[in-house]
Structure formats: C-alpha cells, structure tokens
Amino acid sequence: MSVAAPIGKPSFDSALHAARQAAGPQHYPAGALYAVATPIGNLADITLRALHVLQIADAIACEDTRHTQRLLRSYGIDGRPLIAVHEHNEAEAAQQVLERLRRGERVAYASDAGTPAVSDPGARLAAACAQAGLRVVPLPGASSVTTAISAAGLAGDGRFVFMGFLPAKAGERTAAAQALAQERRAVVLLEAPHRIAALADALAALGERPVTVGRELTKQFEQIATLPCAGLAHWLAADAQRQRGEFVLVLHPFDAAPPEGEGERVLKLLLPELPLKTAVRLAAELTGAPRNVLYGQALALKAAAD
C-alpha cells in the first residue's frame, strides 16, 4: 500500500514508471553527455525521457548542486553523484566530466532551469566534449524563450532574434536598447527582477512598438501582458508585484510593409544620381521593400524617363 503524498506536494511515482515504460527501451549510449532540459517553474513540465536519463545517469553535472538535489528529490530520484559545473568553473569542471565519459559513464547535465547553454552554463562543457570526440545527446524540453514566443501572438514570418540579457551598465544598456530600434524581427530579452525597471526605462525609447512581458512563466503567479514599450515602466510601477520574479520580454516585429508608394518615391530621388542597381539597393535598405519589386519599378521609371 502506497503512502499518499502530502497535500500540495505532487507525487511523481507514476511519472517515473511511465518514464521507464516509454523511454526505457530506447538506446542510451555510454560515454555520452546528456544535456537535460529541466522545468522553468512548473515541476510537471519535465519530460519522460529526462526523468529516465536522470535515473540511469552515473553522475549528474549541474549549475547548482543544492538546486538540482531539491529537484531530484521532488521527483523521487536520489543517490546520484552531483558535480558542480557553473559559469565560474565550467572550463575546469569540464575536465572532470570528460574523465567520467572516457571511462564509459553516462553523465547528465542540467542547468538550474530550462535548456542548458541558453543563457545558462553548458556551452563550454558541450564544446569540450565535441573537441574530445565525445558524444553530446540533447534532451529537449522547457525553454523560457519558446514559452514566451508561443504566448506573444507574433505577426509576420515567425523569425526572431534571441538577445538574452542586455548589458548591466546603464550606458551600455541604453545603447543596446536604442540599437534594437533598427531590428525589424522579433527580439527575445531576459531580465532579473532587480533590473527590470531599468530595462523598462531603456526600452521606452522604442515608443509604441509592442512588447509582451512574461513574468514567472509556468509558475503559480504567471503573468503575461502585451503593451507599448513606452508604457512598460508605468505598467511595472502600477503594482509592486509586477517587479518580482524572472522576466522574459518579446519585442514584436516591425510591420515590414513600407507605406504604399514609398519605395517608388525613394527611387525617383535616387535614380537621377546613381546607377540603377545602387539606387535599388539603397531604396531597399531605406524602406524595407523587397529588392525584386524595387528593381521592376526602377526599370519602369527608367523606361518612362527615356
């Protein structure tokens, strides 16, 4: 007879059983590093394959051993050796992991939350494995980047740029935010609670450009809102709770379509002074209009002028 889990504390016994049933028959090569994505907030967002690998790994490398120990115990996994591999010791700690891999061990790597090496440690470790001719097996799963993108309701072609954290120094952060005004694609930013107000001030220069703010994504007090960049600072100040937790921000893309006739107007100014191809290239850069469309318009303007 099993003992019921305390109220409010989930039991993952059935998930561990399902992981063994679903993922167990698959092949897990020895001497490989397994990059394991872990939940960004909600414990139930772990994958079955991740649970299985964490159970069969000979050792688990992790960003913070205390955090990962709590995570493993929440799932009912215990007894695995933990190796600290974080931003301050990653190059040195990687050698310890490589030694285990050369002995034929399976080593899982987990950062504190989300997918390793995405604004988290793990990239140097993976690079060291590749350089040593050792295999890296990625286990996809939770990611704050794709979570925010899926809720932002972006228009356009779906392209985005991941910028992560802007510089911490005020001047560099302001310059970086102003540079984003030239980026037509969607942009994903990350920020910590103690700097979110400063980031909002810097983004105010982007005016009416929409930004989706994701706060505490997947957690109990998750909050998602879309508003103009110019209003972000006011939105944060309106409720002290809004400045708490971890943040993912998605700048929406520009409307790539230029005003009707704008490309042709610019061509009329440039063609008398420049070769046709140069005029088309500059008009495309200035207006964002497709170069092939502008080229056709330029040929028509040339023909009409002749």
PDB file of C-alpha atoms in Angstrom, residues 30-33 59 61 83 85 90-107 122-136:
ATOM      1  CA  ALA A  30      27.644   5.008 -22.733  1.00  0.00           C
ATOM      2  CA  GLY A  31      30.374   7.604 -22.586  1.00  0.00           C
ATOM      3  CA  ALA A  32      27.984  10.371 -23.589  1.00  0.00           C
ATOM      4  CA  LEU A  33      26.945  13.685 -22.076  1.00  0.00           C
ATOM      5  CA  ALA A  59      26.576  11.158 -12.400  1.00  0.00           C
ATOM      6  CA  ALA A  61      26.605  17.641 -13.562  1.00  0.00           C
ATOM      7  CA  ILE A  83      29.211  17.605  -9.992  1.00  0.00           C
ATOM      8  CA  VAL A  85      29.571  22.904 -13.307  1.00  0.00           C
ATOM      9  CA  GLU A  90      32.936  25.384 -16.265  1.00  0.00           C
ATOM     10  CA  ALA A  91      36.272  25.104 -18.094  1.00  0.00           C
ATOM     11  CA  GLU A  92      37.948  23.269 -15.196  1.00  0.00           C
ATOM     12  CA  ALA A  93      34.939  21.157 -14.167  1.00  0.00           C
ATOM     13  CA  ALA A  94      34.507  20.019 -17.760  1.00  0.00           C
ATOM     14  CA  GLN A  95      37.710  18.021 -17.431  1.00  0.00           C
ATOM     15  CA  GLN A  96      36.246  16.054 -14.529  1.00  0.00           C
ATOM     16  CA  VAL A  97      33.188  15.264 -16.647  1.00  0.00           C
ATOM     17  CA  LEU A  98      35.377  14.233 -19.596  1.00  0.00           C
ATOM     18  CA  GLU A  99      37.272  11.772 -17.401  1.00  0.00           C
ATOM     19  CA  ARG A 100      33.995  10.086 -16.454  1.00  0.00           C
ATOM     20  CA  LEU A 101      32.860   9.960 -20.061  1.00  0.00           C
ATOM     21  CA  ARG A 102      36.143   8.377 -21.159  1.00  0.00           C
ATOM     22  CA  ARG A 103      35.514   5.649 -18.575  1.00  0.00           C
ATOM     23  CA  GLY A 104      32.233   4.910 -20.347  1.00  0.00           C
ATOM     24  CA  GLU A 105      29.912   6.617 -17.880  1.00  0.00           C
ATOM     25  CA  ARG A 106      26.714   8.423 -18.765  1.00  0.00           C
ATOM     26  CA  VAL A 107      26.697  11.956 -17.379  1.00  0.00           C
ATOM     27  CA  GLY A 122      26.647  24.186 -20.614  1.00  0.00           C
ATOM     28  CA  ALA A 123      28.058  25.531 -23.881  1.00  0.00           C
ATOM     29  CA  ARG A 124      31.702  25.182 -22.797  1.00  0.00           C
ATOM     30  CA  LEU A 125      31.058  21.687 -21.497  1.00  0.00           C
ATOM     31  CA  ALA A 126      29.411  20.627 -24.761  1.00  0.00           C
ATOM     32  CA  ALA A 127      32.270  22.193 -26.749  1.00  0.00           C
ATOM     33  CA  ALA A 128      34.845  20.333 -24.647  1.00  0.00           C
ATOM     34  CA  CYS A 129      33.039  17.062 -25.330  1.00  0.00           C
ATOM     35  CA  ALA A 130      32.931  17.727 -29.062  1.00  0.00           C
ATOM     36  CA  GLN A 131      36.612  18.640 -29.112  1.00  0.00           C
ATOM     37  CA  ALA A 132      37.433  15.405 -27.304  1.00  0.00           C
ATOM     38  CA  GLY A 133      35.389  13.385 -29.779  1.00  0.00           C
ATOM     39  CA  LEU A 134      32.746  12.521 -27.194  1.00  0.00           C
ATOM     40  CA  ARG A 135      29.044  12.495 -27.886  1.00  0.00           C
ATOM     41  CA  VAL A 136      26.528  15.063 -26.631  1.00  0.00           C
TER      42      VAL A 136
END
